[in-house]
Coordinates of C-alpha atoms in Angstrom, one line a residue:
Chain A
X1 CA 133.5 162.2 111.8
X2 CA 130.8 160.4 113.7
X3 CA 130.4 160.0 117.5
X4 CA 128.6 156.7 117.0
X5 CA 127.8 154.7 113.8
X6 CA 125.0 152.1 114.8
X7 CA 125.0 148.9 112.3
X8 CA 121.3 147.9 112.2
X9 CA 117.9 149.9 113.0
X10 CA 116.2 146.7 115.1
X11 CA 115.4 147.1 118.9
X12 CA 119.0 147.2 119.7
X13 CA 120.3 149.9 117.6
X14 CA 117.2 152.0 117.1
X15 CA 116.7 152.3 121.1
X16 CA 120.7 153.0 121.5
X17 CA 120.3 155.4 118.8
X18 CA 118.1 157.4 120.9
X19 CA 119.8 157.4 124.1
X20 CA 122.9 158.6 122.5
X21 CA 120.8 161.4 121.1
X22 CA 119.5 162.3 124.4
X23 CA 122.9 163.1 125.5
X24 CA 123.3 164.9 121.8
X25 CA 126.1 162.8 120.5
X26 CA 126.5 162.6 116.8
X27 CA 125.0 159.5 115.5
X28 CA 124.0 157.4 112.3
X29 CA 122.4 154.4 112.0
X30 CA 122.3 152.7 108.9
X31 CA 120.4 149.1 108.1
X32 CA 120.8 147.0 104.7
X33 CA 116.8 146.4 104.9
X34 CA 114.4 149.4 102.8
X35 CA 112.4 150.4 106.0
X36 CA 113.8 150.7 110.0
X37 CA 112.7 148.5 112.6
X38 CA 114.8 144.8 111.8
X39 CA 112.6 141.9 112.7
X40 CA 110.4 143.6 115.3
X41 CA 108.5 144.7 112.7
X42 CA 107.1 141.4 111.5
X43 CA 107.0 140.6 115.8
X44 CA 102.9 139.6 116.7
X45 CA 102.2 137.7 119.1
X46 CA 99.6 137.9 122.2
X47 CA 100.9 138.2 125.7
X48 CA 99.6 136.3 128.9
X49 CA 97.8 139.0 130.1
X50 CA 95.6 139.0 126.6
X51 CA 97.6 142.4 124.9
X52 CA 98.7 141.9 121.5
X53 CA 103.0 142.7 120.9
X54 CA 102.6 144.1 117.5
X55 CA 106.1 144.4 115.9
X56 CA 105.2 147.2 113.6
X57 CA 103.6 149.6 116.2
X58 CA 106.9 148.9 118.6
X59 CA 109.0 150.3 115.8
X60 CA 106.2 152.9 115.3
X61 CA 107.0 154.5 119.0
X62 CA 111.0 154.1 118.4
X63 CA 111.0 155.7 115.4
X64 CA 108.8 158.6 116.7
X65 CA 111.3 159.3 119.2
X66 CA 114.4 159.2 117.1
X67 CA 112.5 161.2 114.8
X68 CA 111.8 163.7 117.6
X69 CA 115.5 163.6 118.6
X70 CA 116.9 164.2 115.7
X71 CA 118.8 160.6 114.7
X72 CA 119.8 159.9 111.5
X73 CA 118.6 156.6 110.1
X74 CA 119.7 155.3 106.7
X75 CA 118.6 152.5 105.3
X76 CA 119.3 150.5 102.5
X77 CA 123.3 150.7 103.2
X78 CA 125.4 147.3 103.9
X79 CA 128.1 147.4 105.7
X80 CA 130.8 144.6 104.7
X81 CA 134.2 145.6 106.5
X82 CA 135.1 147.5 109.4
X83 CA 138.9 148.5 109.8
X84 CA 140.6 149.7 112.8
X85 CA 142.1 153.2 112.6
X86 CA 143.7 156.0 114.9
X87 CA 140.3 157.9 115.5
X88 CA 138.3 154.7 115.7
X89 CA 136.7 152.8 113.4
X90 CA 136.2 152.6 109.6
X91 CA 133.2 151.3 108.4
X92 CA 132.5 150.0 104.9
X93 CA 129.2 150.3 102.8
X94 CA 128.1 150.3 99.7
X95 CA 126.9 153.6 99.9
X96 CA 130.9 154.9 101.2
X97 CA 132.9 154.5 104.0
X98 CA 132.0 156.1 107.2
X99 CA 134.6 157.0 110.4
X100 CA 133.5 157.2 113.6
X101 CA 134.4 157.3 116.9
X102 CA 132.3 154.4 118.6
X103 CA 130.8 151.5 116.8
X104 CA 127.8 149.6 118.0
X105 CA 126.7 146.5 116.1
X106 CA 123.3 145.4 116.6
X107 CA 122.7 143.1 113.5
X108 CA 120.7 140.7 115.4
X109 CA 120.2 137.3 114.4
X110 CA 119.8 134.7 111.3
X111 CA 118.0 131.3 110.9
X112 CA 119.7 128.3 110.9
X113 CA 119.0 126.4 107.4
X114 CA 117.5 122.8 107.9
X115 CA 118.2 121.6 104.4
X116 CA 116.2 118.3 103.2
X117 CA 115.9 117.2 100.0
X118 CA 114.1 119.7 97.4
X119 CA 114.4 122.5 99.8
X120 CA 115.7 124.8 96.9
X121 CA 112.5 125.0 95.4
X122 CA 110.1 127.9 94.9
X123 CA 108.0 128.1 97.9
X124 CA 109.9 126.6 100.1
X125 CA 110.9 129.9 102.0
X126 CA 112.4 130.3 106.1
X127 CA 109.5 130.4 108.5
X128 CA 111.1 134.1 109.3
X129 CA 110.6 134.9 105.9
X130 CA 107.1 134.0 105.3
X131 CA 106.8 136.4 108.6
X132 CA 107.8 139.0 106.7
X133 CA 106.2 138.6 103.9
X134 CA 102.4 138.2 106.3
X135 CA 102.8 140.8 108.9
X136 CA 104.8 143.4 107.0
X137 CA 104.2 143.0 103.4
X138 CA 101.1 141.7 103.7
X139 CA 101.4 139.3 101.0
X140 CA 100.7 135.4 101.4
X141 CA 103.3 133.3 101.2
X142 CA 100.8 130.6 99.6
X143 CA 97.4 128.5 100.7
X144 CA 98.4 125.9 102.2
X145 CA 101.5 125.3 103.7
X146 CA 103.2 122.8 106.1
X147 CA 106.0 124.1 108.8
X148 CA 109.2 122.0 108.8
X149 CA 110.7 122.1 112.7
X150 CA 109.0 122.4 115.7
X151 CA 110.5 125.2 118.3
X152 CA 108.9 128.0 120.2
X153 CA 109.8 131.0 117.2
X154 CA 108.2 128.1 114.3
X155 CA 105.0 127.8 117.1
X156 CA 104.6 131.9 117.5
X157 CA 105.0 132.0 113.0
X158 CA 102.4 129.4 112.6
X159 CA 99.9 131.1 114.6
X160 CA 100.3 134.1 112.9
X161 CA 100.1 133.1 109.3
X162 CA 97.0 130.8 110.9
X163 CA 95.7 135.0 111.7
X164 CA 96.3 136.0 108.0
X165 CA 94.1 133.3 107.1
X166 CA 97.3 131.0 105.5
X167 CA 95.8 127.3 106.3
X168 CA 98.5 125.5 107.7
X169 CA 98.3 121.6 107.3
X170 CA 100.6 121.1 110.5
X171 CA 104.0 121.1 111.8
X172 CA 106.3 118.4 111.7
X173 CA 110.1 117.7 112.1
X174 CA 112.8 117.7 109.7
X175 CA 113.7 114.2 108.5
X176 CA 117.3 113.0 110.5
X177 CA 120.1 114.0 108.2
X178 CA 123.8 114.7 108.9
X179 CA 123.0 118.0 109.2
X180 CA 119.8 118.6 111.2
X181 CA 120.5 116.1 113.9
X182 CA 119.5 118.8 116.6
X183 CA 116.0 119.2 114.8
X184 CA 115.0 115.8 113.7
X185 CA 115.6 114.3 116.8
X186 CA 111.9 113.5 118.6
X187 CA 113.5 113.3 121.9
X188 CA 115.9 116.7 121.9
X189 CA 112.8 118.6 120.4
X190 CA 110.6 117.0 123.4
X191 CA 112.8 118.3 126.3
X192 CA 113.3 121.7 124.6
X193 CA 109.8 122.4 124.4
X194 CA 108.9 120.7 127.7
X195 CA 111.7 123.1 129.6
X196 CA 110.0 126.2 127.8
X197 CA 106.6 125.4 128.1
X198 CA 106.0 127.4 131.9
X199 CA 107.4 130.6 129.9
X200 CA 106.0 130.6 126.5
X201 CA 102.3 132.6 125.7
X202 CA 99.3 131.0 127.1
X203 CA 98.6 128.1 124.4
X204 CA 102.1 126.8 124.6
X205 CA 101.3 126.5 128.5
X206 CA 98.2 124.5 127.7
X207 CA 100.3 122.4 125.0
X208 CA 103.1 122.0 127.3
X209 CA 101.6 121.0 130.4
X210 CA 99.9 117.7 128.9
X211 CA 103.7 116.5 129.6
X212 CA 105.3 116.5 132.8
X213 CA 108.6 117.4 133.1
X214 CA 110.1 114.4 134.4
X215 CA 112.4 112.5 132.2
X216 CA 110.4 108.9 132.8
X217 CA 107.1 110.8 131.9
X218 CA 108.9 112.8 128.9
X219 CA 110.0 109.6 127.5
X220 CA 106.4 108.2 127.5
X221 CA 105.2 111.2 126.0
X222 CA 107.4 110.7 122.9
X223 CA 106.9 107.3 122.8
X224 CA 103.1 107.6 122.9
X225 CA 102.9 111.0 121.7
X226 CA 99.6 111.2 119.1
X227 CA 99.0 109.7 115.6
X228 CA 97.3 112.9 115.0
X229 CA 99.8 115.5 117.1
X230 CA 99.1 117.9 119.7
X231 CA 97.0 120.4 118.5
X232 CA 97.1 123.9 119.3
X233 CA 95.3 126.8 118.0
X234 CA 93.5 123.7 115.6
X235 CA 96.8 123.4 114.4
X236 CA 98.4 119.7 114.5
X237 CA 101.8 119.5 115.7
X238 CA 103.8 116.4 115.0
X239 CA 107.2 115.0 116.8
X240 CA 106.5 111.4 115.6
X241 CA 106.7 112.4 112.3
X242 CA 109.2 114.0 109.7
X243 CA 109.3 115.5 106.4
X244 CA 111.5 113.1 104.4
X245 CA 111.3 115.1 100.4
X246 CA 109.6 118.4 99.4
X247 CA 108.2 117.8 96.0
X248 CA 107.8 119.6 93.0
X249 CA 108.7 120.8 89.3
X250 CA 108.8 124.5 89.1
X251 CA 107.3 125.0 92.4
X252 CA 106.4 122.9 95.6
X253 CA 103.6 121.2 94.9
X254 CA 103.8 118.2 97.6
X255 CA 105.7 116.9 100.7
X256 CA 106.7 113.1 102.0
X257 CA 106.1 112.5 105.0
X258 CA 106.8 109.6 107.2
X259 CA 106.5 108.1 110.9
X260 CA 109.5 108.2 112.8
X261 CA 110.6 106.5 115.7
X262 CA 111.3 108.2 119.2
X263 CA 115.1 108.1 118.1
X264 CA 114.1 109.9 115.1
X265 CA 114.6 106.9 112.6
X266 CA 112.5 106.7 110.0
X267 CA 109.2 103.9 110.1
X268 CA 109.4 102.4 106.2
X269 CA 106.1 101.6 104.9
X270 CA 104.5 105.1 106.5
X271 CA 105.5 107.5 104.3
X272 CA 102.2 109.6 102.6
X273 CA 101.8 112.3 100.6
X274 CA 100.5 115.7 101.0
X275 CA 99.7 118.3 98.8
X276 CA 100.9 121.2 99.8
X277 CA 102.1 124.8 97.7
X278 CA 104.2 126.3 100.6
X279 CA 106.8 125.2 102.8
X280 CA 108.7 127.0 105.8
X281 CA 111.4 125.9 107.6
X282 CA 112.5 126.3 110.9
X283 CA 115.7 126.1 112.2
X284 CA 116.1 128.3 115.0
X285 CA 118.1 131.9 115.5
X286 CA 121.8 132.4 115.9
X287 CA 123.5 135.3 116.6
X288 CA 125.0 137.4 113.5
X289 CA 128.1 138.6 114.3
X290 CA 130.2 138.4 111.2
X291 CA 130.9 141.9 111.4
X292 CA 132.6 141.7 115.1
X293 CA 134.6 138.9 114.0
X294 CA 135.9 140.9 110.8
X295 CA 137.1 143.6 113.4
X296 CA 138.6 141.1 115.9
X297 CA 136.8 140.9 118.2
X298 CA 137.1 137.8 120.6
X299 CA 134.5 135.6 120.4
X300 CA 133.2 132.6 122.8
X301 CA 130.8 129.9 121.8
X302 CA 127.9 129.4 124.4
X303 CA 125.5 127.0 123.9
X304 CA 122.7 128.8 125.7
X305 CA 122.9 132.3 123.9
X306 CA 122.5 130.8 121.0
X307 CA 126.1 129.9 119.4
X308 CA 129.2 132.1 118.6
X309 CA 128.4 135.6 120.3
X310 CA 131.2 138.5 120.6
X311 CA 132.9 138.7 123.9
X312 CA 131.0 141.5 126.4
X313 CA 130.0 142.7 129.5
X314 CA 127.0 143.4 131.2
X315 CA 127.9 147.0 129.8
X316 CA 127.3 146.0 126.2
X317 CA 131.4 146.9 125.9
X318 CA 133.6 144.4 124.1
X319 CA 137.4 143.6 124.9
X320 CA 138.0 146.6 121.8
X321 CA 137.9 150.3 122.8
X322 CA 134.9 151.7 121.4
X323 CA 133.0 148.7 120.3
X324 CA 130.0 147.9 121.5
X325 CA 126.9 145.3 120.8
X326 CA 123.4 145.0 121.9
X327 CA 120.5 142.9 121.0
X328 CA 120.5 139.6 119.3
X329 CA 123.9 139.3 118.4
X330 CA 124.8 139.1 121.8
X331 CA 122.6 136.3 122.4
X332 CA 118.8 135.0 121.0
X333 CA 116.1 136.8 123.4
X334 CA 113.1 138.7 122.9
X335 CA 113.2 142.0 120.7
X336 CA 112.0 143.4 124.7
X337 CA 115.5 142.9 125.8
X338 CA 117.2 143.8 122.8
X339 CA 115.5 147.4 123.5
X340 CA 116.7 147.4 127.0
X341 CA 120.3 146.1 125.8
X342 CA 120.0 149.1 123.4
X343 CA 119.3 151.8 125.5
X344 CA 122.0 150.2 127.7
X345 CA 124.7 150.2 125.3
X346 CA 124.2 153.9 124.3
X347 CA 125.2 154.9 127.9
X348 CA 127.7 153.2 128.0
X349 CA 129.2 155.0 124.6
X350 CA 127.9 158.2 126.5
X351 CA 130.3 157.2 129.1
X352 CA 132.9 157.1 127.4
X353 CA 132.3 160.2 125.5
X354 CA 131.1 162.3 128.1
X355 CA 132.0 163.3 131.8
X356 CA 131.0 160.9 133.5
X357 CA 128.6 162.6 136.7
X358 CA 126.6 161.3 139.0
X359 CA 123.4 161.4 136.6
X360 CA 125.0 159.2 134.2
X361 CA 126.4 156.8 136.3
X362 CA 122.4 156.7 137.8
X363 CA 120.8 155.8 134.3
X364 CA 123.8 153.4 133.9
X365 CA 122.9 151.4 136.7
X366 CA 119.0 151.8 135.8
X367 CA 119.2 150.7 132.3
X368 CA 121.4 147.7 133.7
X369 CA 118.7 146.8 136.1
X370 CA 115.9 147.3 133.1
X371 CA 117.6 144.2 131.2
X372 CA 117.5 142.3 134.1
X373 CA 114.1 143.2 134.7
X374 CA 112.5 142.5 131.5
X375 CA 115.0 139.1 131.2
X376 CA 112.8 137.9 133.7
X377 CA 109.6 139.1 132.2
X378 CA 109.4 138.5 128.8
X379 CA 107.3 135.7 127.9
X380 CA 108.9 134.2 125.0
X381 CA 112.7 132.7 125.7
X382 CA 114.0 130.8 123.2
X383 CA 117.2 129.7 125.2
X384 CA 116.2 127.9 128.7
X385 CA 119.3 128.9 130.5
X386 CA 119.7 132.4 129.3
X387 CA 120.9 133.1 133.0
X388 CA 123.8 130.6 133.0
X389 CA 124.7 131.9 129.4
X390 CA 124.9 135.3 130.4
X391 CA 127.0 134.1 133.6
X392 CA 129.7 132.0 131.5
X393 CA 130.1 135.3 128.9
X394 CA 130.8 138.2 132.6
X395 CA 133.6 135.3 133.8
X396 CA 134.9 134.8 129.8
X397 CA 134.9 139.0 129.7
X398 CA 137.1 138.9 132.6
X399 CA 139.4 136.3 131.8
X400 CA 139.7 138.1 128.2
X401 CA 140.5 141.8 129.5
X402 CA 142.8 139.8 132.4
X403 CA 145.2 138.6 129.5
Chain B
X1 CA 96.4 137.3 90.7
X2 CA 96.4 138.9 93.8
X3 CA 97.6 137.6 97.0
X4 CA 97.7 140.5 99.3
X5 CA 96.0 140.2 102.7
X6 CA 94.0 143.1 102.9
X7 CA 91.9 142.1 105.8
X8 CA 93.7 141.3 109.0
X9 CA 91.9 140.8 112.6
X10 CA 95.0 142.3 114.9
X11 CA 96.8 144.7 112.2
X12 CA 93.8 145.7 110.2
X13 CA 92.6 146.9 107.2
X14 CA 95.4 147.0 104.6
X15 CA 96.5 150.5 104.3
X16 CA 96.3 152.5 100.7
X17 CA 99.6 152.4 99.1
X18 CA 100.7 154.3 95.9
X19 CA 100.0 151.9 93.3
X20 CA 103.8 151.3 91.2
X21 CA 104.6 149.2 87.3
X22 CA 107.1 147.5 86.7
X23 CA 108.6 144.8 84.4
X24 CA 109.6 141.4 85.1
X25 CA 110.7 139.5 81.8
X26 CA 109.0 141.7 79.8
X27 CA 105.3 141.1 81.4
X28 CA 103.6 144.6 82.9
X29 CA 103.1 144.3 87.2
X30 CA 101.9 146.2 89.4
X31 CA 102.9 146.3 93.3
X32 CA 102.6 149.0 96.3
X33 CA 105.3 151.4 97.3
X34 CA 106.6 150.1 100.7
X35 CA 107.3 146.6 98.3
X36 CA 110.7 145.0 98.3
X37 CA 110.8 143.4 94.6
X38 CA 110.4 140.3 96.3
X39 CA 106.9 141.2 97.8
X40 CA 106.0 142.5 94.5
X41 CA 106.2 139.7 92.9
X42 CA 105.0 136.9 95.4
X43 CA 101.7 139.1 95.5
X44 CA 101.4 138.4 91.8
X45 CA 102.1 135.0 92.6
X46 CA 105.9 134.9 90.3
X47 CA 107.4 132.3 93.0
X48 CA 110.5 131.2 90.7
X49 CA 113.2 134.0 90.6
X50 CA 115.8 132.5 88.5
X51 CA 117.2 129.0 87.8
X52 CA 120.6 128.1 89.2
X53 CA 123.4 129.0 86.2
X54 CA 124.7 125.7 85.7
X55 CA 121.8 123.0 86.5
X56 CA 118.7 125.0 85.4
X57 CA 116.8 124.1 88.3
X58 CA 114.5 127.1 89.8
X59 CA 114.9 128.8 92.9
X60 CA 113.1 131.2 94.5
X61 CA 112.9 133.1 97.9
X62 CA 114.4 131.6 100.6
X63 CA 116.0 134.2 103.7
X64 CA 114.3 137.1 102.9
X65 CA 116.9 138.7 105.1
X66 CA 119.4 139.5 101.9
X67 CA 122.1 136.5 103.5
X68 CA 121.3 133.0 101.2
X69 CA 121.3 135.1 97.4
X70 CA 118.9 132.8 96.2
X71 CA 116.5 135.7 95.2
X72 CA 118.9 137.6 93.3
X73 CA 117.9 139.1 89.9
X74 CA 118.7 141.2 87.1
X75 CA 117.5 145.0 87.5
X76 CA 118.2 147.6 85.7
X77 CA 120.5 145.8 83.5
X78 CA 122.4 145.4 87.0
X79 CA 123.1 141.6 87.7
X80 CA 122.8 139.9 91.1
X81 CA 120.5 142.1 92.8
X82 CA 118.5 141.1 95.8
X83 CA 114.9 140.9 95.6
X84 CA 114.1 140.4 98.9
X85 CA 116.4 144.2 100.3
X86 CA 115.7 146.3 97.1
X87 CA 112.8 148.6 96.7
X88 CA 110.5 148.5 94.4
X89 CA 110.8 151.6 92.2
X90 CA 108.4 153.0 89.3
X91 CA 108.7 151.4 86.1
X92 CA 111.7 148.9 87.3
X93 CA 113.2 146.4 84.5
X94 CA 113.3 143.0 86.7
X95 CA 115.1 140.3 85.0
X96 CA 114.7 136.6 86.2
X97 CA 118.0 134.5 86.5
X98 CA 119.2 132.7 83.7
X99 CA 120.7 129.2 83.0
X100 CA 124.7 130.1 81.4
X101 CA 127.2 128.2 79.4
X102 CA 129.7 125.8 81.2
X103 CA 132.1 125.4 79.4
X104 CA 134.5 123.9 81.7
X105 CA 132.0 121.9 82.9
X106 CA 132.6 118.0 81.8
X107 CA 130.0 116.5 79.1
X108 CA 131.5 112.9 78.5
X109 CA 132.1 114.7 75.6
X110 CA 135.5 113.7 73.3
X111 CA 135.6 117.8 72.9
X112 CA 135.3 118.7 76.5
X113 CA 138.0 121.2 77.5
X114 CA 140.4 119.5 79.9
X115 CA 140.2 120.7 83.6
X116 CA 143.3 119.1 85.1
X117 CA 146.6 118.3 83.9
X118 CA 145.4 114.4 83.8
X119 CA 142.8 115.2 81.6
X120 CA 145.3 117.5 79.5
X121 CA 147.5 114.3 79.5
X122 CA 145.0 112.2 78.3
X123 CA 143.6 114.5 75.5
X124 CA 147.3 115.6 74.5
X125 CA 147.8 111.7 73.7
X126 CA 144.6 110.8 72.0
X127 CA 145.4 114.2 69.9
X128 CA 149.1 112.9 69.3
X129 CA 147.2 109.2 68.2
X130 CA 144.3 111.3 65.6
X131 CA 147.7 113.4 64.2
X132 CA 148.1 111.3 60.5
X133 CA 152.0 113.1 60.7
X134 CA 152.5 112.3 64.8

């Protein structure tokens, strides 16, 4: 029997992985994806201070270590049920089923689908995925593309396939639908980006501070936000305007396009075509956490972590003995404080496996200081508010293990 | 076609990479070990995957992350297998999605199979009216 089975080898699990080593507990981490790493690996994006974050050489140094400390790392195993039993937890793959003792799950985060009409087409992929497919793969998702959604993870994507040499026609929002009021809406993608702005890497600041942030001022700026966009890195980015139809017989081979009104209603009369062979769309993370809701855990939705996210501490421990989670799934941040939440949570299962001594109970209370740190640090926060998020889930934690 | 980026100004030159064949409906490709079937085949340019079983229309990638099943394929005589989390392996048989029969699925046809009990009603009657003996 395992000490610790890890679900997914991202930040999270691949840093917990190797804290739980260093105190030589028995662990496996398993991931559904061929290679380690999660989505840090297709992570690359310049910093303010002009260093380059390059996913792939991150996953590099975490996998060196593991490697050096002897975790075991499988890939290519999904797990789809957990069970609850006397010596822990059962945990079901379709490579077996595996018991352990502690269960951390670290599965990170999805994309929210945006669907508009022809979105099933060839081509038409999830910005995430044409990430991928550019940074890891090294494969070009197509020549000329146009990004559907406009948010700080669509912004980072766009430069980089701009890197790869993809030609990117320009960004622009999703037309309104029942579905994708959150995206399509002008005004809501306005104050989103205007509240981000001061954090984001240094062309967002530049992009962002053409607006002020008072509501008045944000108003005008949608109302009299460009006929061409806001361009960044050469790159047009449009919140007057939405993509109403991607077009196409086997393939995409076009998009409609329209003006739109600060509301986010559509301007008849405006709509054009453009020929494009590739579109992404971007819909934002949430947290995936399927798995913790098939073993019971409580769950509380807040807004600013990024949706439904298992109940936890500051600890990483859930209201269930011996399960723990770490990384996205606990909240969308940057893969920098998933690694911290990582290394965090494999303490905390050290704890509980271990003596506890002084030592311990040290790194405990340094690793819980490291997320703070690097919370405050990190350059790239998708959720403005993290702080109150993380604040409403310690008082739900509390009221949960009260009852 | 090729449409692998083998220059790149941050992550650099492309590294070598075992060359590996495969198959996809019957047609001889080449990718890199390291692929996921789905790479593979966007660097050959093979964007459409399958079409969807009852409509016909085509799909292709869409997550990449192994959640929406759009990409999934036949391989190795195995059915609805993800392109996007498999590896490729040497001489792999991939199999693009096809369109299958619906029988259930309403033509306007007079032989259509009912799929309610109205529709049993109805055709149970128009039956009872074509019997010469009824």
């Amino acid at each position: 029997m395992l000490d610790v089975l890890i679900i997914g080898a991202g930040p999270a699990g691949l840093s917990a992985a190797n804290a739980c080593r260093e105190w030589d507990l028995n662990v496996l981490v398993i991931d559904e994806f061929p290679q380690p790493g999660g989505r840090l690996l297709g992570q690359l994006h310049q910093e303010p201070n002009g260093k380059w974050w390059n996913g792939i050489e991150e996953t590099r140094m975490l996998l060196e270590k593991a490697d050096a400390l002897g975790a075991d790392i499988r890939c290519g195993l999904s797990a789809f049920h957990i069970e609850k039993a006397s010596h822990g937890f059962s945990v079901y793959t379709n490579q077996g089923v595996f018991d352990t003792a502690n269960l951390l799950i670290a599965t990170g985060a999805a994309e929210s689908p945006v669907p508009i009409p022809g979105w099933t087409l060839p081509g038409v992929m999830s910005i995430g995925a044409a990430q991928v497919m550019t940074n890891v793969h090294r494969v070009r998702v197509g020549n000329r593309g146009i990004i559907v959604g406009v948010n700080v993870l669509s912004a980072a994507i766009a430069r980089e396939l701009q890197l790869a040499g993809v030609e990117i026609h320009s960004m622009a929002l999703p037309a309104l639908n029942i579905v994708n009021e959150e995206h399509g809406h002008p005004r809501k993608v306005m104050e989103r980006l205007v509240r981000m702005a001061h954090l984001a890497p240094s062309a967002w600041i530049r992009f962002g501070s053409q607006f002020a942030k008072i509501d008045w001022m944000r108003n005008l700026a949608v109302k009299f936000y460009p006929k061409h966009g806001v361009k960044m890195w050469g790159l047009p980015i449009h919140i007057r305007k939405a993509v109403t139809e991607i077009c196409g017989k086997d393939q995409v081979e076009a998009v409609t396009i329209c003006d739109i009104t600060a509301e986010g209603e559509r301007i008849p009369g405006t709509e054009q075509t453009i020929e494009v062979d590739f579109v992404c769309i971007a819909g934002g993370l949430y947290p995936l956490a399927e798995l913790a809701a098939v073993i019971g855990c409580p769950f509380q939705y807040i807004e600013e972590l990024g949706g439904h996210v298992p109940v936890h501490n500051e600890q990483m421990e859930t209201p269930l003995e011996g399960l723990y989670v770490a990384g996205n799934i606990t909240g969308i941040e940057s893969a920098k404080v998933a690694r911290a939440q990582g290394a965090l949570a494999g303490l905390s299962i050290v704890k509980r496996m271990c003596r506890e001594s002084e030592d311990l109970k040290q790194k405990i209370h340094e690793a819980k200081q490291n997320v703070r740190t690097i919370r405050e640090q990190v350059t790239i926060q998708f959720h403005p508010g993290i702080h109150q998020g993380r604040l409403k889930m310690e008082t739900v934690f509390k009221e949960v293990c009260d009852q | 076609m090729n449409n692998r980026i083998v220059d790149h100004p941050i992550l650099g030159k492309i590294k070598e990479r075992k060359v590996i064949s495969f198959t996809f409906d019957g047609k001889k490709y080449t990718g890199y070990e390291g692929d996921t079937i789905a790479s593979a085949l966007l660097a050959n340019g093979i964007r459409k995957l399958r079409v969807h079983e009852e409509s016909g229309n085509p799909r292709g990638i869409y997550c990449n992350i192994g959640h929406c099943f759009e990409c999934r394929l036949t391989v190795d005589q195995e059915p609805g297998v993800r392109a996007c989390l498999t590896q490729l392996q040497e001489n792999m048989v991939i199999e693009s999605g096809k369109r299958l029969p619906a029988p259930l699925k309403s033509e306007g046809n007079r032989d259509d199979l009912p799929r309610n009990y109205a529709e049993f009603a109805k055709k149970y009657e128009e039956s009872k009216e074509d019997d010469p003996r009824a």
